[in-house]
mmCIF file of C-alpha atoms in Angstrom:
data_model
loop_
_atom_site.group_PDB
_atom_site.id
_atom_site.type_symbol
_atom_site.label_atom_id
_atom_site.label_comp_id
_atom_site.label_asym_id
_atom_site.label_seq_id
_atom_site.Cartn_x
_atom_site.Cartn_y
_atom_site.Cartn_z
ATOM 1 C CA MET L 1 23.986 -173.784 84.510
ATOM 2 C CA LEU L 2 25.655 -175.980 82.109
ATOM 3 C CA VAL L 3 22.599 -176.724 80.430
ATOM 4 C CA PHE L 4 19.708 -174.272 80.888
ATOM 5 C CA LEU L 5 23.826 -172.480 78.522
ATOM 6 C CA VAL L 6 23.320 -174.792 76.640
ATOM 7 C CA VAL L 7 19.959 -174.650 75.870
ATOM 8 C CA VAL L 8 20.186 -171.200 74.928
ATOM 9 C CA ALA L 9 22.810 -171.809 72.860
ATOM 10 C CA SER L 10 20.222 -174.452 70.909
ATOM 11 C CA ILE L 11 18.647 -171.860 70.225
ATOM 12 C CA ILE L 12 20.081 -169.498 69.288
ATOM 13 C CA ALA L 13 21.261 -172.165 66.551
ATOM 14 C CA THR L 14 17.892 -172.774 65.673
ATOM 15 C CA VAL L 15 17.043 -169.299 64.803
ATOM 16 C CA ILE L 16 20.667 -168.501 63.067
ATOM 17 C CA ALA L 17 19.676 -171.879 60.680
ATOM 18 C CA LEU L 18 15.918 -171.271 60.210
ATOM 19 C CA ASN L 19 17.313 -167.490 58.759
ATOM 20 C CA PHE L 20 19.792 -167.754 56.416
ATOM 21 C CA ILE L 21 18.897 -171.617 55.543
ATOM 22 C CA PRO L 22 16.910 -171.073 52.656
ATOM 23 C CA GLY L 23 13.635 -174.200 52.523
ATOM 24 C CA GLU L 24 12.833 -173.843 49.396
ATOM 25 C CA LYS L 25 14.277 -175.128 46.240
ATOM 26 C CA LYS L 26 16.094 -173.033 43.581
ATOM 27 C CA VAL L 27 15.880 -172.610 40.857
ATOM 28 C CA GLN L 28 19.462 -174.968 39.799
ATOM 29 C CA THR L 29 19.197 -176.228 36.231
ATOM 30 C CA ARG L 30 19.790 -174.640 32.615
ATOM 31 C CA ILE L 31 17.359 -172.517 31.341
ATOM 32 C CA SER L 32 16.169 -173.100 27.559
ATOM 33 C CA GLU L 33 16.841 -170.461 25.171
ATOM 34 C CA ILE L 34 14.152 -172.459 23.417
ATOM 35 C CA TYR L 35 11.376 -168.767 22.484
ATOM 36 C CA SER L 36 13.270 -164.844 22.193
ATOM 37 C CA VAL L 37 10.538 -162.153 23.243
ATOM 38 C CA HIS L 38 9.349 -161.855 20.834
ATOM 39 C CA ASP L 39 7.664 -164.771 20.922
ATOM 40 C CA PRO L 40 3.562 -164.874 21.312
ATOM 41 C CA GLN L 41 4.890 -168.052 23.516
ATOM 42 C CA PHE L 42 7.594 -165.984 25.793
ATOM 43 C CA LEU L 43 4.552 -163.929 27.766
ATOM 44 C CA ARG L 44 2.521 -166.365 27.690
ATOM 45 C CA SER L 45 4.915 -168.289 29.966
ATOM 46 C CA MET L 46 5.728 -165.089 31.871
ATOM 47 C CA SER L 47 1.931 -164.517 32.588
ATOM 48 C CA HIS L 48 1.823 -168.118 33.863
ATOM 49 C CA LEU L 49 4.742 -169.073 34.845
ATOM 50 C CA LEU L 50 5.158 -165.798 37.284
ATOM 51 C CA GLY L 51 1.314 -165.243 38.770
ATOM 52 C CA PRO L 52 -0.700 -162.591 37.570
ATOM 53 C CA PRO L 53 -0.953 -162.688 33.144
ATOM 54 C CA LEU L 54 0.358 -159.153 31.027
ATOM 55 C CA VAL L 55 -2.977 -157.049 30.423
ATOM 56 C CA SER L 56 -3.384 -154.505 28.340
ATOM 57 C CA GLY L 57 -4.702 -151.268 29.143
ATOM 58 C CA ASN L 58 -2.011 -149.921 30.489
ATOM 59 C CA GLN L 59 0.037 -146.218 30.572
ATOM 60 C CA VAL L 60 3.280 -146.217 32.701
ATOM 61 C CA LYS L 61 5.773 -143.178 33.288
ATOM 62 C CA GLU L 62 9.186 -142.746 33.903
ATOM 63 C CA LEU L 63 10.375 -140.844 37.216
ATOM 64 C CA ILE L 64 13.213 -139.730 37.327
ATOM 65 C CA ASN L 65 15.138 -138.759 40.669
ATOM 66 C CA GLY L 66 13.595 -137.430 43.722
ATOM 67 C CA ASP L 67 12.340 -133.319 41.488
ATOM 68 C CA GLU L 68 10.371 -136.037 39.122
ATOM 69 C CA ILE L 69 9.370 -138.429 41.790
ATOM 70 C CA PHE L 70 7.891 -137.314 44.477
ATOM 71 C CA PRO L 71 5.877 -134.583 43.174
ATOM 72 C CA PRO L 72 3.442 -136.693 42.292
ATOM 73 C CA MET L 73 3.501 -139.128 44.927
ATOM 74 C CA LEU L 74 2.568 -136.142 47.161
ATOM 75 C CA ALA L 75 -0.271 -134.871 44.457
ATOM 76 C CA ALA L 76 -1.804 -137.879 44.044
ATOM 77 C CA ILE L 77 -1.612 -138.333 48.320
ATOM 78 C CA ARG L 78 -3.599 -135.143 48.486
ATOM 79 C CA ALA L 79 -6.296 -136.469 45.856
ATOM 80 C CA ALA L 80 -7.178 -139.399 47.345
ATOM 81 C CA GLU L 81 -10.460 -139.771 47.859
ATOM 82 C CA LYS L 82 -11.453 -143.263 48.844
ATOM 83 C CA THR L 83 -7.572 -145.621 49.886
ATOM 84 C CA ILE L 84 -4.391 -144.840 49.533
ATOM 85 C CA THR L 85 -1.874 -148.205 50.968
ATOM 86 C CA PHE L 86 0.855 -147.413 51.422
ATOM 87 C CA GLU L 87 4.602 -150.181 51.892
ATOM 88 C CA THR L 88 7.783 -149.042 51.966
ATOM 89 C CA TYR L 89 11.067 -150.466 52.429
ATOM 90 C CA ILE L 90 12.884 -146.998 54.001
ATOM 91 C CA TYR L 91 10.873 -144.708 55.478
ATOM 92 C CA TRP L 92 13.302 -142.430 58.095
ATOM 93 C CA SER L 93 12.629 -138.977 59.612
ATOM 94 C CA GLY L 94 13.245 -135.853 57.625
ATOM 95 C CA GLU L 95 12.528 -132.852 55.726
ATOM 96 C CA ILE L 96 10.840 -135.597 52.788
ATOM 97 C CA GLY L 97 9.417 -138.460 55.643
ATOM 98 C CA LYS L 98 7.531 -134.870 57.135
ATOM 99 C CA GLU L 99 5.979 -134.241 54.360
ATOM 100 C CA PHE L 100 4.496 -137.686 52.763
ATOM 101 C CA ALA L 101 3.577 -137.917 56.564
ATOM 102 C CA ASP L 102 1.507 -134.657 56.515
ATOM 103 C CA ALA L 103 0.049 -135.626 53.562
ATOM 104 C CA LEU L 104 -0.895 -139.601 54.976
ATOM 105 C CA ALA L 105 -2.848 -137.593 56.963
ATOM 106 C CA GLN L 106 -4.565 -135.201 56.282
ATOM 107 C CA ARG L 107 -6.244 -137.239 53.573
ATOM 108 C CA ALA L 108 -6.634 -139.710 57.056
ATOM 109 C CA ARG L 109 -8.111 -136.720 58.904
ATOM 110 C CA ALA L 110 -10.405 -136.136 55.175
ATOM 111 C CA GLY L 111 -11.783 -139.624 55.059
ATOM 112 C CA VAL L 112 -9.698 -141.260 52.791
ATOM 113 C CA LYS L 113 -8.572 -145.219 54.844
ATOM 114 C CA VAL L 114 -4.891 -145.383 54.501
ATOM 115 C CA HIS L 115 -2.839 -147.716 55.565
ATOM 116 C CA VAL L 116 0.663 -147.859 55.739
ATOM 117 C CA LEU L 117 2.984 -151.088 55.618
ATOM 118 C CA VAL L 118 6.513 -149.911 55.819
ATOM 119 C CA ASP L 119 9.632 -152.330 57.018
ATOM 120 C CA TRP L 120 10.394 -152.526 60.406
ATOM 121 C CA ALA L 121 13.986 -152.472 59.892
ATOM 122 C CA GLY L 122 13.563 -150.276 57.805
ATOM 123 C CA SER L 123 12.143 -147.525 59.549
ATOM 124 C CA ALA L 124 14.366 -147.779 61.857
ATOM 125 C CA LYS L 125 15.354 -144.154 61.895
ATOM 126 C CA MET L 126 11.780 -143.571 62.156
ATOM 127 C CA ASP L 127 10.980 -141.159 65.122
ATOM 128 C CA ASP L 128 8.725 -142.033 66.835
ATOM 129 C CA GLN L 129 6.512 -138.784 66.711
ATOM 130 C CA LEU L 130 6.359 -138.597 63.007
ATOM 131 C CA LEU L 131 4.590 -142.349 63.639
ATOM 132 C CA GLN L 132 2.744 -140.506 65.839
ATOM 133 C CA LEU L 133 1.374 -137.602 63.916
ATOM 134 C CA MET L 134 0.069 -140.013 61.821
ATOM 135 C CA LYS L 135 -1.508 -142.654 63.981
ATOM 136 C CA ASP L 136 -3.292 -139.446 65.287
ATOM 137 C CA ALA L 137 -5.006 -138.279 62.345
ATOM 138 C CA GLY L 138 -6.469 -142.621 61.654
ATOM 139 C CA VAL L 139 -3.341 -143.848 59.983
ATOM 140 C CA GLU L 140 -3.254 -147.864 59.984
ATOM 141 C CA ILE L 141 0.651 -148.579 59.989
ATOM 142 C CA LEU L 142 2.352 -150.989 61.204
ATOM 143 C CA LYS L 143 5.665 -152.464 60.892
ATOM 144 C CA TYR L 144 6.676 -155.241 59.180
ATOM 145 C CA HIS L 145 8.129 -158.585 61.442
ATOM 146 C CA PRO L 146 8.858 -155.954 64.140
ATOM 147 C CA LEU L 147 11.175 -157.606 66.693
ATOM 148 C CA HIS L 148 9.229 -159.957 68.643
ATOM 149 C CA TRP L 149 9.601 -163.755 69.997
ATOM 150 C CA TYR L 150 7.391 -165.147 67.021
ATOM 151 C CA HIS L 151 9.426 -163.791 64.822
ATOM 152 C CA LEU L 152 12.569 -164.365 65.459
ATOM 153 C CA ALA L 153 12.667 -167.273 62.516
ATOM 154 C CA ARG L 154 11.676 -164.981 59.657
ATOM 155 C CA MET L 155 13.785 -161.669 60.853
ATOM 156 C CA ASN L 156 15.803 -161.935 58.166
ATOM 157 C CA ASN L 157 13.195 -161.619 55.993
ATOM 158 C CA ARG L 158 12.448 -158.025 55.214
ATOM 159 C CA THR L 159 9.019 -156.416 53.340
ATOM 160 C CA HIS L 160 11.582 -155.164 50.255
ATOM 161 C CA ARG L 161 8.505 -153.599 48.603
ATOM 162 C CA LYS L 162 8.303 -149.556 47.495
ATOM 163 C CA LEU L 163 3.666 -149.637 47.181
ATOM 164 C CA LEU L 164 2.325 -147.223 46.653
ATOM 165 C CA VAL L 165 -1.555 -147.499 45.382
ATOM 166 C CA ILE L 166 -4.150 -144.718 45.614
ATOM 167 C CA ASP L 167 -7.621 -145.149 44.741
ATOM 168 C CA GLY L 168 -6.920 -148.698 43.757
ATOM 169 C CA LYS L 169 -6.477 -146.525 39.595
ATOM 170 C CA VAL L 170 -3.174 -144.978 40.418
ATOM 171 C CA GLY L 171 0.325 -147.180 41.451
ATOM 172 C CA PHE L 172 3.537 -145.518 41.828
ATOM 173 C CA THR L 173 6.580 -148.050 42.489
ATOM 174 C CA GLY L 174 10.632 -148.182 41.851
ATOM 175 C CA GLY L 175 13.624 -147.859 43.654
ATOM 176 C CA VAL L 176 12.527 -145.162 45.944
ATOM 177 C CA GLY L 177 12.513 -144.971 49.915
ATOM 178 C CA ILE L 178 10.865 -142.232 52.248
ATOM 179 C CA ALA L 179 14.899 -140.735 52.553
ATOM 180 C CA ASP L 180 16.698 -137.303 51.690
ATOM 181 C CA ASN L 181 18.672 -138.995 49.577
ATOM 182 C CA TRP L 182 16.319 -138.893 47.120
ATOM 183 C CA LEU L 183 15.840 -135.579 47.294
ATOM 184 C CA GLY L 184 16.973 -132.767 44.309
ATOM 185 C CA ASN L 185 18.274 -134.145 40.848
ATOM 186 C CA ALA L 186 21.453 -136.327 42.131
ATOM 187 C CA GLN L 187 23.182 -133.429 42.259
ATOM 188 C CA ASP L 188 26.308 -134.108 43.550
ATOM 189 C CA ALA L 189 27.222 -137.247 46.033
ATOM 190 C CA ASP L 190 24.667 -136.670 48.996
ATOM 191 C CA HIS L 191 21.434 -136.946 46.307
ATOM 192 C CA TRP L 192 21.395 -140.309 44.838
ATOM 193 C CA ARG L 193 20.284 -141.099 41.202
ATOM 194 C CA ASP L 194 16.836 -143.029 41.340
ATOM 195 C CA SER L 195 14.302 -144.299 39.096
ATOM 196 C CA HIS L 196 10.245 -144.764 39.887
ATOM 197 C CA PHE L 197 7.843 -145.032 37.671
ATOM 198 C CA ARG L 198 3.358 -143.908 38.055
ATOM 199 C CA ILE L 199 1.298 -146.242 36.418
ATOM 200 C CA GLU L 200 -2.355 -146.330 35.242
ATOM 201 C CA GLY L 201 -4.751 -149.348 33.816
ATOM 202 C CA PRO L 202 -5.618 -152.480 34.716
ATOM 203 C CA ALA L 203 -2.598 -153.905 35.613
ATOM 204 C CA VAL L 204 -2.494 -151.571 39.002
ATOM 205 C CA ALA L 205 -5.186 -154.019 40.430
ATOM 206 C CA GLN L 206 -2.594 -156.713 40.527
ATOM 207 C CA MET L 207 -0.763 -154.234 42.799
ATOM 208 C CA GLN L 208 -2.764 -153.504 44.813
ATOM 209 C CA ALA L 209 -3.293 -157.117 45.480
ATOM 210 C CA ALA L 210 0.675 -157.304 46.441
ATOM 211 C CA PHE L 211 0.486 -155.037 48.857
ATOM 212 C CA MET L 212 -2.421 -156.893 50.185
ATOM 213 C CA ASP L 213 -0.186 -159.584 50.483
ATOM 214 C CA ASN L 214 1.911 -158.268 53.145
ATOM 215 C CA TRP L 215 -1.057 -156.226 54.793
ATOM 216 C CA ILE L 216 -3.266 -159.315 56.129
ATOM 217 C CA LYS L 217 0.537 -161.437 56.981
ATOM 218 C CA THR L 218 0.339 -158.383 59.480
ATOM 219 C CA SER L 219 -2.653 -157.222 60.415
ATOM 220 C CA GLY L 220 -5.423 -160.032 60.361
ATOM 221 C CA GLU L 221 -6.968 -156.940 58.013
ATOM 222 C CA VAL L 222 -9.205 -158.444 55.159
ATOM 223 C CA LEU L 223 -9.613 -155.095 53.275
ATOM 224 C CA HIS L 224 -11.610 -155.744 49.889
ATOM 225 C CA GLY L 225 -14.695 -154.312 47.596
ATOM 226 C CA GLU L 226 -14.713 -151.656 45.711
ATOM 227 C CA ASP L 227 -12.885 -148.920 47.333
ATOM 228 C CA TYR L 228 -9.657 -150.928 46.936
ATOM 229 C CA PHE L 229 -10.428 -153.119 43.687
ATOM 230 C CA PRO L 230 -12.209 -150.386 41.839
ATOM 231 C CA PRO L 231 -13.560 -150.976 37.821
ATOM 232 C CA ILE L 232 -10.814 -149.517 35.999
ATOM 233 C CA GLU L 233 -10.780 -149.073 31.806
ATOM 234 C CA PRO L 234 -7.717 -149.516 29.788
ATOM 235 C CA VAL L 235 -5.895 -145.488 29.980
ATOM 236 C CA GLY L 236 -3.316 -146.482 27.619
ATOM 237 C CA GLU L 237 -2.232 -148.911 25.402
ATOM 238 C CA HIS L 238 1.236 -150.520 27.954
ATOM 239 C CA TYR L 239 1.364 -154.223 28.225
ATOM 240 C CA ALA L 240 1.849 -155.228 31.720
ATOM 241 C CA GLN L 241 2.056 -156.745 34.561
ATOM 242 C CA VAL L 242 2.183 -156.799 38.870
ATOM 243 C CA PHE L 243 4.225 -159.573 40.093
ATOM 244 C CA LYS L 244 5.287 -160.740 44.024
ATOM 245 C CA SER L 245 7.595 -163.019 45.495
ATOM 246 C CA SER L 246 8.735 -163.383 49.032
ATOM 247 C CA SER L 247 10.651 -165.768 51.251
ATOM 248 C CA SER L 248 7.548 -167.761 51.758
ATOM 249 C CA GLU L 249 5.820 -168.382 48.148
ATOM 250 C CA GLY L 250 7.303 -167.807 45.129
ATOM 251 C CA SER L 251 10.550 -167.088 46.279
ATOM 252 C CA GLU L 252 12.151 -167.985 42.939
ATOM 253 C CA SER L 253 9.594 -166.123 41.037
ATOM 254 C CA VAL L 254 12.118 -162.576 41.090
ATOM 255 C CA ARG L 255 15.219 -164.499 39.953
ATOM 256 C CA LEU L 256 13.358 -167.289 36.938
ATOM 257 C CA MET L 257 11.510 -163.513 35.762
ATOM 258 C CA TYR L 258 15.331 -162.146 35.338
ATOM 259 C CA LEU L 259 16.419 -165.516 33.833
ATOM 260 C CA LEU L 260 14.268 -165.764 31.771
ATOM 261 C CA SER L 261 14.744 -162.764 30.646
ATOM 262 C CA ILE L 262 18.266 -163.021 29.508
ATOM 263 C CA ALA L 263 17.937 -167.020 28.128
ATOM 264 C CA SER L 264 14.764 -164.903 25.269
ATOM 265 C CA ALA L 265 17.501 -162.002 24.159
ATOM 266 C CA ARG L 266 18.586 -161.945 21.198
ATOM 267 C CA LYS L 267 19.713 -158.343 20.574
ATOM 268 C CA THR L 268 19.835 -156.757 23.776
ATOM 269 C CA VAL L 269 20.311 -156.644 27.803
ATOM 270 C CA TYR L 270 20.258 -153.433 29.715
ATOM 271 C CA ILE L 271 21.236 -153.861 33.307
ATOM 272 C CA ALA L 272 20.749 -151.077 35.828
ATOM 273 C CA ASN L 273 21.041 -152.252 39.343
ATOM 274 C CA ALA L 274 22.361 -150.820 42.322
ATOM 275 C CA TYR L 275 23.249 -154.469 43.495
ATOM 276 C CA PHE L 276 24.019 -156.503 41.153
ATOM 277 C CA VAL L 277 25.497 -159.866 42.680
ATOM 278 C CA PRO L 278 24.749 -162.687 40.219
ATOM 279 C CA ASP L 279 24.560 -166.574 41.616
ATOM 280 C CA ASP L 280 27.041 -169.185 39.327
ATOM 281 C CA LEU L 281 22.974 -169.717 37.311
ATOM 282 C CA SER L 282 22.608 -166.298 36.810
ATOM 283 C CA VAL L 283 26.635 -165.852 35.338
ATOM 284 C CA GLN L 284 25.364 -169.168 33.349
ATOM 285 C CA THR L 285 22.595 -167.258 32.253
ATOM 286 C CA ILE L 286 24.323 -164.232 30.915
ATOM 287 C CA VAL L 287 27.485 -165.310 29.808
ATOM 288 C CA ARG L 288 25.199 -167.667 27.129
ATOM 289 C CA ALA L 289 23.261 -165.215 26.477
ATOM 290 C CA LEU L 290 26.533 -163.317 25.248
ATOM 291 C CA GLN L 291 27.918 -166.142 23.182
ATOM 292 C CA ARG L 292 24.816 -166.233 20.487
ATOM 293 C CA GLY L 293 25.802 -162.353 20.421
ATOM 294 C CA VAL L 294 23.713 -160.543 23.107
ATOM 295 C CA LYS L 295 25.446 -157.292 23.693
ATOM 296 C CA VAL L 296 24.833 -157.196 27.351
ATOM 297 C CA LYS L 297 25.342 -153.349 29.445
ATOM 298 C CA ILE L 298 25.575 -153.746 33.273
ATOM 299 C CA LEU L 299 26.252 -150.821 35.036
ATOM 300 C CA MET L 300 26.279 -150.125 38.978
ATOM 301 C CA PRO L 301 27.234 -147.913 41.566
ATOM 302 C CA GLY L 302 30.875 -147.077 41.924
ATOM 303 C CA THR L 303 32.357 -145.584 44.644
ATOM 304 C CA ARG L 304 29.779 -143.700 45.828
ATOM 305 C CA THR L 305 28.151 -146.702 47.104
ATOM 306 C CA ASP L 306 25.964 -147.277 50.289
ATOM 307 C CA SER L 307 27.665 -150.267 51.172
ATOM 308 C CA GLU L 308 31.164 -151.604 50.483
ATOM 309 C CA PRO L 309 30.588 -154.902 50.613
ATOM 310 C CA VAL L 310 28.352 -155.249 48.005
ATOM 311 C CA ARG L 311 30.465 -153.457 45.943
ATOM 312 C CA ARG L 312 33.064 -155.605 46.284
ATOM 313 C CA ALA L 313 31.194 -159.183 46.180
ATOM 314 C CA SER L 314 29.649 -158.215 43.240
ATOM 315 C CA ARG L 315 33.175 -156.720 41.917
ATOM 316 C CA ALA L 316 34.050 -160.160 42.104
ATOM 317 C CA ARG L 317 31.461 -161.394 39.798
ATOM 318 C CA TRP L 318 32.934 -159.536 37.306
ATOM 319 C CA GLY L 319 35.720 -161.890 35.505
ATOM 320 C CA GLU L 320 33.991 -164.220 34.204
ATOM 321 C CA LEU L 321 30.828 -162.024 32.554
ATOM 322 C CA LEU L 322 34.014 -159.758 31.106
ATOM 323 C CA GLU L 323 35.774 -161.592 29.340
ATOM 324 C CA ALA L 324 32.218 -163.508 27.868
ATOM 325 C CA GLY L 325 32.116 -159.054 26.145
ATOM 326 C CA ALA L 326 30.181 -158.162 28.812
ATOM 327 C CA GLU L 327 29.919 -154.394 29.229
ATOM 328 C CA MET L 328 30.028 -153.683 33.158
ATOM 329 C CA TYR L 329 29.659 -150.067 34.021
ATOM 330 C CA GLU L 330 29.569 -147.689 37.629
ATOM 331 C CA TYR L 331 28.266 -144.526 38.049
ATOM 332 C CA GLN L 332 30.250 -142.102 39.028
ATOM 333 C CA PRO L 333 28.474 -138.883 40.038
ATOM 334 C CA THR L 334 26.434 -140.195 43.251
ATOM 335 C CA MET L 335 24.980 -143.684 44.331
ATOM 336 C CA PHE L 336 22.996 -145.565 42.121
ATOM 337 C CA HIS L 337 20.118 -147.438 43.624
ATOM 338 C CA CYS L 338 17.918 -147.744 40.160
ATOM 339 C CA LYS L 339 16.624 -151.417 39.301
ATOM 340 C CA VAL L 340 15.496 -151.990 35.683
ATOM 341 C CA MET L 341 17.003 -154.553 32.991
ATOM 342 C CA ILE L 342 15.259 -153.683 29.534
ATOM 343 C CA VAL L 343 15.456 -157.027 26.886
ATOM 344 C CA ASP L 344 15.902 -157.183 22.716
ATOM 345 C CA ASP L 345 13.249 -153.156 22.756
ATOM 346 C CA VAL L 346 11.010 -153.741 23.778
ATOM 347 C CA TRP L 347 10.419 -155.934 27.719
ATOM 348 C CA VAL L 348 11.282 -153.771 30.631
ATOM 349 C CA SER L 349 10.635 -155.319 34.199
ATOM 350 C CA VAL L 350 11.278 -152.176 37.477
ATOM 351 C CA GLY L 351 10.505 -152.379 40.657
ATOM 352 C CA SER L 352 11.940 -153.068 44.347
ATOM 353 C CA THR L 353 13.971 -156.191 43.015
ATOM 354 C CA ASN L 354 17.804 -155.359 42.927
ATOM 355 C CA PHE L 355 19.990 -158.704 41.072
ATOM 356 C CA ASP L 356 21.161 -160.995 44.264
ATOM 357 C CA SER L 357 20.539 -163.322 46.183
ATOM 358 C CA ARG L 358 18.951 -161.562 48.936
ATOM 359 C CA SER L 359 16.048 -160.336 46.807
ATOM 360 C CA PHE L 360 15.836 -163.162 44.855
ATOM 361 C CA ARG L 361 15.075 -165.697 47.821
ATOM 362 C CA LEU L 362 15.110 -163.037 50.716
ATOM 363 C CA ASN L 363 12.934 -160.281 50.532
ATOM 364 C CA ASP L 364 9.439 -159.869 50.079
ATOM 365 C CA GLU L 365 10.115 -157.433 46.607
ATOM 366 C CA ALA L 366 7.364 -156.523 43.831
ATOM 367 C CA ASN L 367 8.513 -155.989 40.315
ATOM 368 C CA LEU L 368 6.534 -154.255 37.214
ATOM 369 C CA ASN L 369 6.725 -155.586 33.370
ATOM 370 C CA ILE L 370 5.788 -153.930 30.305
ATOM 371 C CA TYR L 371 5.681 -154.842 27.265
ATOM 372 C CA ASP L 372 6.192 -151.502 24.805
ATOM 373 C CA HIS L 373 9.300 -151.175 22.034
ATOM 374 C CA ALA L 374 7.469 -146.498 23.027
ATOM 375 C CA PHE L 375 8.383 -147.386 26.629
ATOM 376 C CA ALA L 376 11.733 -149.428 25.539
ATOM 377 C CA GLN L 377 13.518 -146.830 23.832
ATOM 378 C CA ARG L 378 12.919 -144.707 26.356
ATOM 379 C CA GLN L 379 14.353 -146.139 29.558
ATOM 380 C CA ILE L 380 17.578 -146.864 27.053
ATOM 381 C CA ASP L 381 17.889 -143.856 26.283
ATOM 382 C CA ILE L 382 17.829 -142.634 29.976
ATOM 383 C CA PHE L 383 20.728 -145.860 30.466
ATOM 384 C CA GLU L 384 22.785 -144.574 27.581
ATOM 385 C CA ASP L 385 22.733 -141.208 29.663
ATOM 386 C CA ASP L 386 23.743 -142.072 33.115
ATOM 387 C CA LEU L 387 26.434 -144.542 30.942
ATOM 388 C CA LYS L 388 27.520 -140.751 29.795
ATOM 389 C CA LYS L 389 27.799 -139.849 33.816
ATOM 390 C CA SER L 390 29.780 -143.573 34.378
ATOM 391 C CA ARG L 391 32.897 -144.882 34.379
ATOM 392 C CA GLN L 392 33.672 -148.310 32.013
ATOM 393 C CA ILE L 393 35.651 -151.060 33.596
ATOM 394 C CA THR L 394 37.424 -153.320 31.246
ATOM 395 C CA TYR L 395 38.903 -156.818 31.760
ATOM 396 C CA GLU L 396 41.777 -155.978 31.450
ATOM 397 C CA ALA L 397 41.280 -153.082 34.795
ATOM 398 C CA TRP L 398 39.657 -156.213 36.076
ATOM 399 C CA GLN L 399 42.650 -158.674 36.067
ATOM 400 C CA ARG L 400 45.440 -155.304 37.266
ATOM 401 C CA ARG L 401 43.387 -154.121 40.242
ATOM 402 C CA PRO L 402 45.804 -155.234 43.115
ATOM 403 C CA TRP L 403 45.931 -158.851 45.416
ATOM 404 C CA SER L 404 44.794 -156.600 47.836
ATOM 405 C CA GLU L 405 41.302 -155.928 46.374
ATOM 406 C CA LYS L 406 41.466 -159.195 45.517
ATOM 407 C CA LEU L 407 41.328 -160.689 48.472
ATOM 408 C CA LEU L 408 38.678 -158.797 50.541
ATOM 409 C CA GLU L 409 37.098 -159.202 47.014
ATOM 410 C CA HIS L 410 36.470 -162.666 47.356
ATOM 411 C CA THR L 411 35.368 -162.602 51.058
ATOM 412 C CA MET L 412 32.793 -160.041 50.288
ATOM 413 C CA ALA L 413 32.118 -163.371 47.791
ATOM 414 C CA LEU L 414 31.908 -165.651 50.597
ATOM 415 C CA LEU L 415 28.736 -164.188 51.643
ATOM 416 C CA ARG L 416 26.703 -163.297 48.882
ATOM 417 C CA SER L 417 23.500 -165.068 50.220
ATOM 418 C CA GLN L 418 23.130 -162.798 51.792
ATOM 419 C CA MET L 419 23.685 -159.955 50.307
#
């Protein structure tokens, strides 16, 4: 009996180690500030380091809150003629979950090839009848890393990607999950503030490829051909790229993108992020930007948050940033779930990625990067409008917080590698 218990304990310890001890090396040294965002070398570096290159001819439109986000997504699904590919972390039962399920099922019944990949943990609140409704209609729906013995070593690796591609030509990505929290217009504490983005143009093929990455890993099936990757003509003036990261390959891609973007800033860095828990190198990179005269503004959730431990861990990291001159804000009306970074009025990164170790090293993520002055200015205007509904936290106020809060925050910060 004792031998059996020892074996079981050893297996459990091994599983925990495999899930919580990262296996790959991470960027540990300073990113050299050798060129700016406006230097052509910046785009070359981003294109080669992150994988797919930035391509011209795209058109990206921001969608603000559920009232603007869900109708175009649903309209695109209902207009699909050949294929729909959809990957998301959160998919819960409820009003909007049922509406998406009905739309996807209707197109599958009409002969459209519909492929849906939901995260096993993120879809825990999806009723079986909703799954069955889609399956009965012909939707091919799978769960990423479900609870099986052969997934135990990867249970901590979730897909956090939010990708919807219609006919290989129109794509959507951003922060929104499929749940009633995102309905409405952030009008009260029950309706979240978030942004999503619609894209047309050649970069949609990169978004499709990001979906295919996890679809192949989950199903073993390769979806290809013109129905999924059709010829795409230029439709706009935006340079854009969609790149992906995961714990099994390219885990440093998204973290490197953030670090390199901040290191290349010369005027401004605006970060709007739902879960901002920077590691030491990220803090150092932001501080160096401040020291060379870059204005840094960081917007995060306030007390209305879905993860108080993350907020506490975040606040423990603010001292060095505030002292160096960063402006830190907490959004007040409701949960703030955006994931947007704007650098020097031209470079914008949006998508599923949070500014924390979980997104940087553990989750599967995908971001859309856009290089365009007009688009960046619109995102700055939206950012500044959100600041009007936020409370700025000064270094003095941060220092004066009660010792009990400091103790709790530093305790939570010890767990930041899993946040």
